[in-house]
Amino acid sequence: MRVGVPKEIKNREYRVALTPIGVHELVQHGHEVFVEKTAGEGSQILDEQFVSAGAKLLDTADDVWGTAEMILKVKEPVEDEYARMREGQTLFTYLHLAANRPLTQELIRRKITAIAYETVQLPSGGLPLLYPMSEVAGCLAPQVGAHALLKANGGRGVLMGGVGGVANAKVVVIGAGASGQNAANIALGMGADVTLLDTDLDKLRMSYWRYNNRVRGLASSRLAIEQQVMEADLVIGAVLIPGAAAPKLVSNALVSRMKPGSVLVDIAIDQGGCFEDSHATTHDDPTFEVHDSVFYCVANMPGAVPNTSTYALTNATLPYLVALANKGWQQAVRDDHSLASGLNTHAGHLTNAPVSKAVGIESVELETIVA
């Protein structure tokens, strides 16, 4: 199979979809890998490293998209890339279609076989291709939140760890999944007073032992969220429903009652965000104000640490990528139900029910396409 890796063009997106290790693995299986020149430089991976691993360099994104049968990306195609997609092409990347009706329509119109990293789901419910970037985003959230808390950046002027005789910052993390647990861990390491909310009591029990009861775990409810958010200096939204739009858990009215200069970081922004006032921002202009609070809603947070993120992503995606290249997408998804759950569009049809509900486009049964 001809596998193409174009350079990412989303705002300050420095990740690349494949490392030289991944290139070598595909080439050893008899496939051709075409990489756009300088695609890896943002992740500190030079063209020479790709070539040494067996890749062929192409000058432009048009060349890569025009040559490859399967396109491997990090982020969803942006508008400038729509015209490059060809009917029958396989696209393997993060898509987050529940928050992106225009892209959903384009994938359907152009009859792309689109497999989304974030909806590949194990029988246990785990999301193996979302997990590593959730870890990264979770680790970043307290860091960017602490930066936004600085008075010069519009925040309350509160130090996360405090000093002797002064209360530590209060950090509230909504959602105890991969990103939430990592956010709690980093916030705790920065010396904050951390509260973790979730409806899954097993996750809260796990956090109890993981953090030796130093993170306060509370069963999530509307009242619990309201009480905790009102007291918070920093709120981190880390709620995810696989493939679906994130639930809105913090209303505009609640934000209006928060402490002046409080900060809200929405990790769920790729799925539409879990705060009512959230809208996607960029690394160039990451924050905006709502009432007297600061929102941070960058939609590609892991792109800020591309070296770490790129290697973590390839570690997770490579086994699935090899299966897709070796078998073709049809046989690969028939053999692996987890991979089949990643199929979002094919041959002009939407195949993901949660996305269908979110964007208002009728879907077909996944089993019909797989069969």
Tab-separated table of C-alpha atoms in Angstrom:
chain	number	residue	atom	x	y	z
A	1	MET	CA	0.000	0.000	0.000
A	2	ARG	CA	1.065	3.583	-0.623
A	3	VAL	CA	0.881	5.460	2.694
A	4	GLY	CA	1.131	9.256	2.708
A	5	VAL	CA	2.157	11.556	5.567
A	6	PRO	CA	1.489	15.229	4.785
A	7	LYS	CA	2.695	18.105	6.917
A	8	GLU	CA	0.124	19.333	9.443
A	9	ILE	CA	-1.133	22.839	8.702
A	10	LYS	CA	-3.454	23.571	11.625
A	11	ASN	CA	-2.376	26.588	13.680
A	12	ARG	CA	0.897	25.759	15.466
A	13	GLU	CA	0.424	22.049	14.936
A	14	TYR	CA	3.972	20.730	15.049
A	15	ARG	CA	3.233	17.022	15.379
A	16	VAL	CA	3.688	14.571	12.529
A	17	ALA	CA	1.635	11.413	12.101
A	18	LEU	CA	4.500	8.931	11.871
A	19	THR	CA	8.006	8.544	13.279
A	20	PRO	CA	10.942	6.973	11.404
A	21	ILE	CA	10.339	3.844	13.507
A	22	GLY	CA	6.837	3.655	12.033
A	23	VAL	CA	8.187	4.212	8.534
A	24	HIS	CA	10.687	1.386	8.965
A	25	GLU	CA	7.981	-0.984	10.184
A	26	LEU	CA	5.738	-0.283	7.201
A	27	VAL	CA	8.571	-0.591	4.714
A	28	GLN	CA	9.583	-3.922	6.240
A	29	HIS	CA	6.044	-5.108	5.517
A	30	GLY	CA	6.470	-4.183	1.870
A	31	HIS	CA	4.634	-0.869	1.795
A	32	GLU	CA	5.710	2.498	0.370
A	33	VAL	CA	5.693	5.550	2.638
A	34	PHE	CA	5.604	9.058	1.155
A	35	VAL	CA	6.387	11.949	3.503
A	36	GLU	CA	6.052	15.622	2.675
A	37	LYS	CA	9.357	17.470	3.007
A	38	THR	CA	9.901	19.100	6.440
A	39	ALA	CA	6.778	17.366	7.828
A	40	GLY	CA	8.683	16.222	10.896
A	41	GLU	CA	10.811	19.276	11.651
A	42	GLY	CA	8.383	20.614	14.250
A	43	SER	CA	8.794	17.343	16.153
A	44	GLN	CA	12.588	17.468	15.789
A	45	ILE	CA	12.533	14.726	13.143
A	46	LEU	CA	14.606	15.577	10.071
A	47	ASP	CA	13.908	14.547	6.493
A	48	GLU	CA	17.118	12.528	6.517
A	49	GLN	CA	15.795	10.371	9.337
A	50	PHE	CA	12.682	9.520	7.341
A	51	VAL	CA	14.762	8.702	4.272
A	52	SER	CA	17.107	6.496	6.296
A	53	ALA	CA	14.082	4.566	7.550
A	54	GLY	CA	12.914	3.964	3.960
A	55	ALA	CA	10.496	6.807	3.251
A	56	LYS	CA	10.321	8.711	-0.016
A	57	LEU	CA	10.155	12.502	0.274
A	58	LEU	CA	7.708	14.501	-1.822
A	59	ASP	CA	7.831	18.253	-2.327
A	60	THR	CA	4.247	19.260	-1.623
A	61	ALA	CA	1.109	18.211	0.200
A	62	ASP	CA	-0.637	17.887	-3.174
A	63	ASP	CA	1.982	15.328	-4.172
A	64	VAL	CA	1.425	13.291	-1.016
A	65	TRP	CA	-2.372	13.349	-1.171
A	66	GLY	CA	-2.272	12.615	-4.891
A	67	THR	CA	0.049	9.614	-4.527
A	68	ALA	CA	-1.173	7.826	-1.406
A	69	GLU	CA	-3.966	5.300	-1.071
A	70	MET	CA	-4.071	5.892	2.673
A	71	ILE	CA	-3.397	9.262	4.294
A	72	LEU	CA	-2.039	9.293	7.820
A	73	LYS	CA	-2.506	12.535	9.765
A	74	VAL	CA	-2.606	13.868	13.295
A	75	LYS	CA	-5.427	16.408	13.113
A	76	GLU	CA	-8.578	16.522	11.058
A	77	PRO	CA	-8.333	17.998	7.542
A	78	VAL	CA	-8.878	21.746	7.552
A	79	GLU	CA	-10.679	23.593	4.772
A	80	ASP	CA	-7.532	24.111	2.694
A	81	GLU	CA	-7.114	20.327	2.543
A	82	TYR	CA	-10.644	19.375	1.500
A	83	ALA	CA	-9.930	19.573	-2.221
A	84	ARG	CA	-7.009	17.166	-1.855
A	85	MET	CA	-9.197	14.288	-0.675
A	86	ARG	CA	-9.994	11.700	-3.361
A	87	GLU	CA	-12.917	9.325	-3.612
A	88	GLY	CA	-12.035	5.921	-2.179
A	89	GLN	CA	-9.046	7.213	-0.235
A	90	THR	CA	-8.577	5.983	3.327
A	91	LEU	CA	-7.967	8.653	5.964
A	92	PHE	CA	-6.608	7.645	9.385
A	93	THR	CA	-6.438	10.516	11.872
A	94	TYR	CA	-8.190	12.337	14.694
A	95	LEU	CA	-11.494	13.622	13.290
A	96	HIS	CA	-13.762	14.750	16.178
A	97	LEU	CA	-16.680	14.967	13.767
A	98	ALA	CA	-19.292	15.511	16.500
A	99	ALA	CA	-18.072	19.106	16.707
A	100	ASN	CA	-17.478	19.584	12.976
A	101	ARG	CA	-20.493	19.272	10.677
A	102	PRO	CA	-18.769	20.885	7.647
A	103	LEU	CA	-15.960	18.310	7.683
A	104	THR	CA	-18.472	15.493	8.144
A	105	GLN	CA	-20.314	16.693	5.049
A	106	GLU	CA	-17.081	16.916	3.041
A	107	LEU	CA	-15.999	13.383	3.959
A	108	ILE	CA	-19.413	12.089	2.937
A	109	ARG	CA	-19.522	14.138	-0.270
A	110	ARG	CA	-16.038	13.066	-1.315
A	111	LYS	CA	-16.702	9.414	-0.393
A	112	ILE	CA	-13.724	9.080	1.930
A	113	THR	CA	-13.186	6.022	4.100
A	114	ALA	CA	-12.418	7.903	7.293
A	115	ILE	CA	-11.223	6.085	10.411
A	116	ALA	CA	-11.006	8.250	13.513
A	117	TYR	CA	-8.382	7.577	16.152
A	118	GLU	CA	-10.683	8.806	18.902
A	119	THR	CA	-13.484	6.298	18.238
A	120	VAL	CA	-11.351	3.153	18.034
A	121	GLN	CA	-12.640	1.436	21.154
A	122	LEU	CA	-11.592	-1.732	22.975
A	123	PRO	CA	-14.175	-4.194	24.373
A	124	SER	CA	-13.321	-2.815	27.827
A	125	GLY	CA	-14.444	0.641	26.682
A	126	GLY	CA	-10.875	1.955	26.517
A	127	LEU	CA	-9.822	4.319	23.728
A	128	PRO	CA	-6.265	3.210	22.872
A	129	LEU	CA	-5.537	5.859	20.223
A	130	LEU	CA	-7.008	8.735	22.201
A	131	TYR	CA	-5.360	7.721	25.463
A	132	PRO	CA	-1.811	8.998	24.806
A	133	MET	CA	-2.964	12.440	23.687
A	134	SER	CA	-5.411	12.564	26.603
A	135	GLU	CA	-2.433	11.938	28.864
A	136	VAL	CA	-0.523	14.783	27.241
A	137	ALA	CA	-3.463	17.209	27.326
A	138	GLY	CA	-4.124	16.310	30.946
A	139	CYS	CA	-0.531	16.980	31.898
A	140	LEU	CA	-0.565	20.297	30.033
A	141	ALA	CA	-3.840	21.573	31.494
A	142	PRO	CA	-2.516	22.577	34.941
A	143	GLN	CA	0.539	24.157	33.306
A	144	VAL	CA	-1.463	26.375	30.955
A	145	GLY	CA	-3.972	27.006	33.724
A	146	ALA	CA	-1.235	28.171	36.075
A	147	HIS	CA	0.062	30.489	33.349
A	148	ALA	CA	-3.409	31.953	32.788
A	149	LEU	CA	-3.800	32.467	36.547
A	150	LEU	CA	-0.980	35.023	36.489
A	151	LYS	CA	-2.335	38.521	36.998
A	152	ALA	CA	-0.531	39.743	33.877
A	153	ASN	CA	-2.539	37.203	31.867
A	154	GLY	CA	-5.894	38.199	33.322
A	155	GLY	CA	-5.987	35.644	36.110
A	156	ARG	CA	-6.470	35.923	39.846
A	157	GLY	CA	-2.775	36.198	40.586
A	158	VAL	CA	-2.818	32.947	42.538
A	159	LEU	CA	0.198	30.652	42.869
A	160	MET	CA	-0.665	26.988	42.435
A	161	GLY	CA	1.431	25.801	45.365
A	162	GLY	CA	1.034	28.816	47.601
A	163	VAL	CA	3.610	29.670	50.257
A	164	GLY	CA	3.764	29.232	54.015
A	165	GLY	CA	0.688	30.632	55.667
A	166	VAL	CA	-1.205	31.172	52.379
A	167	ALA	CA	-3.800	28.798	50.911
A	168	ASN	CA	-2.853	26.832	47.810
A	169	ALA	CA	-4.820	27.310	44.599
A	170	LYS	CA	-7.990	25.226	44.436
A	171	VAL	CA	-8.110	23.128	41.269
A	172	VAL	CA	-11.293	21.303	40.278
A	173	VAL	CA	-11.041	18.592	37.604
A	174	ILE	CA	-14.328	17.432	36.083
A	175	GLY	CA	-13.884	13.945	34.671
A	176	ALA	CA	-11.592	11.211	36.023
A	177	GLY	CA	-10.596	9.560	32.767
A	178	ALA	CA	-7.101	9.576	31.285
A	179	SER	CA	-6.884	13.343	30.846
A	180	GLY	CA	-8.532	14.109	34.178
A	181	GLN	CA	-6.319	11.746	36.139
A	182	ASN	CA	-3.195	13.199	34.562
A	183	ALA	CA	-4.415	16.733	35.175
A	184	ALA	CA	-5.013	15.891	38.835
A	185	ASN	CA	-1.565	14.326	39.098
A	186	ILE	CA	0.253	17.366	37.699
A	187	ALA	CA	-1.856	19.848	39.670
A	188	LEU	CA	-1.109	17.894	42.834
A	189	GLY	CA	2.591	17.923	41.974
A	190	MET	CA	2.419	21.702	41.588
A	191	GLY	CA	1.138	21.920	45.153
A	192	ALA	CA	-2.515	22.720	44.454
A	193	ASP	CA	-5.538	21.637	46.454
A	194	VAL	CA	-7.150	19.224	43.968
A	195	THR	CA	-10.722	17.945	43.710
A	196	LEU	CA	-11.673	15.329	41.117
A	197	LEU	CA	-15.309	14.783	40.100
A	198	ASP	CA	-16.795	11.887	38.149
A	199	THR	CA	-19.992	9.853	37.985
A	200	ASP	CA	-17.917	6.628	37.885
A	201	LEU	CA	-17.220	5.661	41.472
A	202	ASP	CA	-14.653	3.055	40.416
A	203	LYS	CA	-12.531	5.796	38.858
A	204	LEU	CA	-12.781	7.817	42.058
A	205	ARG	CA	-11.791	4.796	44.119
A	206	MET	CA	-8.789	4.302	41.849
A	207	SER	CA	-7.758	7.929	42.342
A	208	TYR	CA	-8.078	7.469	46.122
A	209	TRP	CA	-5.382	4.790	46.083
A	210	ARG	CA	-3.323	6.363	43.296
A	211	TYR	CA	-2.943	9.642	45.150
A	212	ASN	CA	-2.924	8.234	48.675
A	213	ASN	CA	-6.081	10.239	49.447
A	214	ARG	CA	-4.344	13.535	48.663
A	215	VAL	CA	-6.825	14.249	45.849
A	216	ARG	CA	-10.385	14.766	47.011
A	217	GLY	CA	-12.711	12.557	44.947
A	218	LEU	CA	-16.384	13.518	44.760
A	219	ALA	CA	-19.334	11.894	43.005
A	220	SER	CA	-20.307	14.307	40.260
A	221	SER	CA	-23.742	15.925	40.170
A	222	ARG	CA	-25.083	19.318	39.167
A	223	LEU	CA	-24.988	20.518	42.751
A	224	ALA	CA	-21.498	19.127	43.408
A	225	ILE	CA	-20.165	20.799	40.241
A	226	GLU	CA	-21.791	24.088	41.185
A	227	GLN	CA	-20.379	24.052	44.711
A	228	GLN	CA	-16.867	23.121	43.615
A	229	VAL	CA	-16.702	25.504	40.649
A	230	MET	CA	-17.807	28.405	42.831
A	231	GLU	CA	-14.815	27.798	45.121
A	232	ALA	CA	-12.266	27.085	42.367
A	233	ASP	CA	-9.340	29.115	41.137
A	234	LEU	CA	-8.838	26.732	38.209
A	235	VAL	CA	-11.421	24.405	36.629
A	236	ILE	CA	-10.303	21.729	34.165
A	237	GLY	CA	-13.016	20.159	32.017
A	238	ALA	CA	-12.028	16.629	31.026
A	239	VAL	CA	-15.318	14.892	30.204
A	240	LEU	CA	-15.574	12.589	27.195
A	241	ILE	CA	-18.331	10.520	25.628
A	242	PRO	CA	-16.657	8.494	22.837
A	243	GLY	CA	-17.505	9.993	19.457
A	244	ALA	CA	-20.278	12.199	20.816
A	245	ALA	CA	-20.483	15.880	21.659
A	246	ALA	CA	-19.256	16.670	25.158
A	247	PRO	CA	-21.994	17.464	27.708
A	248	LYS	CA	-22.236	21.091	28.833
A	249	LEU	CA	-21.553	20.929	32.569
A	250	VAL	CA	-20.615	24.522	33.457
A	251	SER	CA	-23.185	27.120	32.414
A	252	ASN	CA	-22.703	30.778	31.621
A	253	ALA	CA	-24.748	31.625	34.706
A	254	LEU	CA	-22.409	29.575	36.890
A	255	VAL	CA	-19.328	31.238	35.384
A	256	SER	CA	-20.832	34.629	36.238
A	257	ARG	CA	-20.734	33.624	39.915
A	258	MET	CA	-17.129	32.340	39.927
A	259	LYS	CA	-14.250	34.157	41.560
A	260	PRO	CA	-12.990	37.083	39.429
A	261	GLY	CA	-9.882	35.998	37.532
A	262	SER	CA	-10.644	32.287	37.828
A	263	VAL	CA	-9.491	30.136	34.915
A	264	LEU	CA	-11.308	27.385	32.976
A	265	VAL	CA	-9.334	24.981	30.763
A	266	ASP	CA	-11.510	22.874	28.432
A	267	ILE	CA	-9.698	19.705	27.370
A	268	ALA	CA	-12.954	18.471	25.783
A	269	ILE	CA	-12.991	21.296	23.231
A	270	ASP	CA	-12.248	18.915	20.319
A	271	GLN	CA	-15.665	17.383	21.018
A	272	GLY	CA	-17.364	20.757	21.384
A	273	GLY	CA	-16.291	21.527	24.943
A	274	CYS	CA	-17.917	20.833	28.306
A	275	PHE	CA	-18.431	24.490	29.303
A	276	GLU	CA	-21.364	26.387	27.794
A	277	ASP	CA	-19.217	29.317	26.643
A	278	SER	CA	-16.358	27.267	25.202
A	279	HIS	CA	-15.260	27.801	21.626
A	280	ALA	CA	-12.083	26.536	20.009
A	281	THR	CA	-9.020	28.769	20.212
A	282	THR	CA	-5.478	28.496	18.872
A	283	HIS	CA	-1.999	28.524	20.335
A	284	ASP	CA	-1.585	32.001	18.849
A	285	ASP	CA	-4.612	33.338	20.711
A	286	PRO	CA	-5.406	30.728	23.382
A	287	THR	CA	-7.680	32.539	25.844
A	288	PHE	CA	-10.771	34.712	26.017
A	289	GLU	CA	-12.819	36.225	28.822
A	290	VAL	CA	-16.323	35.303	29.923
A	291	HIS	CA	-17.680	37.572	32.644
A	292	ASP	CA	-14.600	37.946	34.878
A	293	SER	CA	-13.122	34.502	34.119
A	294	VAL	CA	-10.471	33.362	31.627
A	295	PHE	CA	-11.181	30.457	29.239
A	296	TYR	CA	-8.406	28.386	27.622
A	297	CYS	CA	-9.826	26.247	24.797
A	298	VAL	CA	-6.980	25.330	22.432
A	299	ALA	CA	-8.177	22.487	20.226
A	300	ASN	CA	-4.759	20.895	19.660
A	301	MET	CA	-3.102	21.207	23.054
A	302	PRO	CA	-0.633	18.309	22.542
A	303	GLY	CA	0.761	20.173	19.522
A	304	ALA	CA	2.603	22.387	22.004
A	305	VAL	CA	4.851	19.452	22.970
A	306	PRO	CA	5.209	17.772	19.568
A	307	ASN	CA	8.294	15.693	20.244
A	308	THR	CA	6.666	13.868	23.142
A	309	SER	CA	3.276	13.743	21.433
A	310	THR	CA	4.473	12.415	18.079
A	311	TYR	CA	6.311	9.459	19.551
A	312	ALA	CA	3.472	8.669	21.960
A	313	LEU	CA	0.952	8.770	19.121
A	314	THR	CA	2.921	6.506	16.789
A	315	ASN	CA	3.434	4.005	19.605
A	316	ALA	CA	-0.348	3.687	19.817
A	317	THR	CA	-1.375	3.886	16.163
A	318	LEU	CA	1.319	1.718	14.562
A	319	PRO	CA	-0.229	-1.738	15.172
A	320	TYR	CA	-3.533	-0.565	13.680
A	321	LEU	CA	-1.750	1.172	10.812
A	322	VAL	CA	0.178	-1.980	9.928
A	323	ALA	CA	-3.055	-3.982	9.968
A	324	LEU	CA	-4.764	-1.472	7.662
A	325	ALA	CA	-1.818	-1.473	5.250
A	326	ASN	CA	-1.350	-5.250	5.279
A	327	LYS	CA	-4.991	-6.236	4.941
A	328	GLY	CA	-6.715	-3.203	3.474
A	329	TRP	CA	-9.317	-1.362	5.520
A	330	GLN	CA	-12.158	-3.808	4.814
A	331	GLN	CA	-10.450	-6.940	6.074
A	332	ALA	CA	-8.730	-5.052	8.898
A	333	VAL	CA	-12.015	-3.827	10.365
A	334	ARG	CA	-13.659	-7.229	9.892
A	335	ASP	CA	-10.857	-8.833	11.859
A	336	ASP	CA	-10.820	-6.239	14.647
A	337	HIS	CA	-14.079	-4.888	16.032
A	338	SER	CA	-12.154	-2.231	17.946
A	339	LEU	CA	-10.803	-0.833	14.690
A	340	ALA	CA	-14.231	-1.139	13.075
A	341	SER	CA	-15.642	1.203	15.708
A	342	GLY	CA	-13.220	3.819	14.376
A	343	LEU	CA	-14.906	3.876	10.965
A	344	ASN	CA	-16.811	7.182	10.716
A	345	THR	CA	-17.548	7.545	6.996
A	346	HIS	CA	-17.401	5.320	3.915
A	347	ALA	CA	-18.635	5.581	0.320
A	348	GLY	CA	-20.801	8.598	0.976
A	349	HIS	CA	-22.282	7.349	4.246
A	350	LEU	CA	-21.872	8.353	7.890
A	351	THR	CA	-21.315	5.231	9.994
A	352	ASN	CA	-21.080	6.556	13.554
A	353	ALA	CA	-24.338	6.903	15.515
A	354	PRO	CA	-23.114	9.383	18.184
A	355	VAL	CA	-21.708	11.637	15.460
A	356	SER	CA	-24.997	11.345	13.564
A	357	LYS	CA	-26.893	12.574	16.612
A	358	ALA	CA	-24.470	15.452	17.185
A	359	VAL	CA	-24.369	16.791	13.616
A	360	GLY	CA	-27.895	15.928	12.509
A	361	ILE	CA	-26.915	13.750	9.540
A	362	GLU	CA	-28.461	10.322	9.084
A	363	SER	CA	-26.096	7.378	9.522
A	364	VAL	CA	-26.115	3.780	8.372
A	365	GLU	CA	-25.440	0.801	10.588
A	366	LEU	CA	-21.737	0.132	10.999
A	367	GLU	CA	-22.363	-3.601	10.741
A	368	THR	CA	-23.876	-3.093	7.273
A	369	ILE	CA	-20.690	-1.429	5.999
A	370	VAL	CA	-18.380	-3.947	7.661
A	371	ALA	CA	-20.326	-6.856	6.221
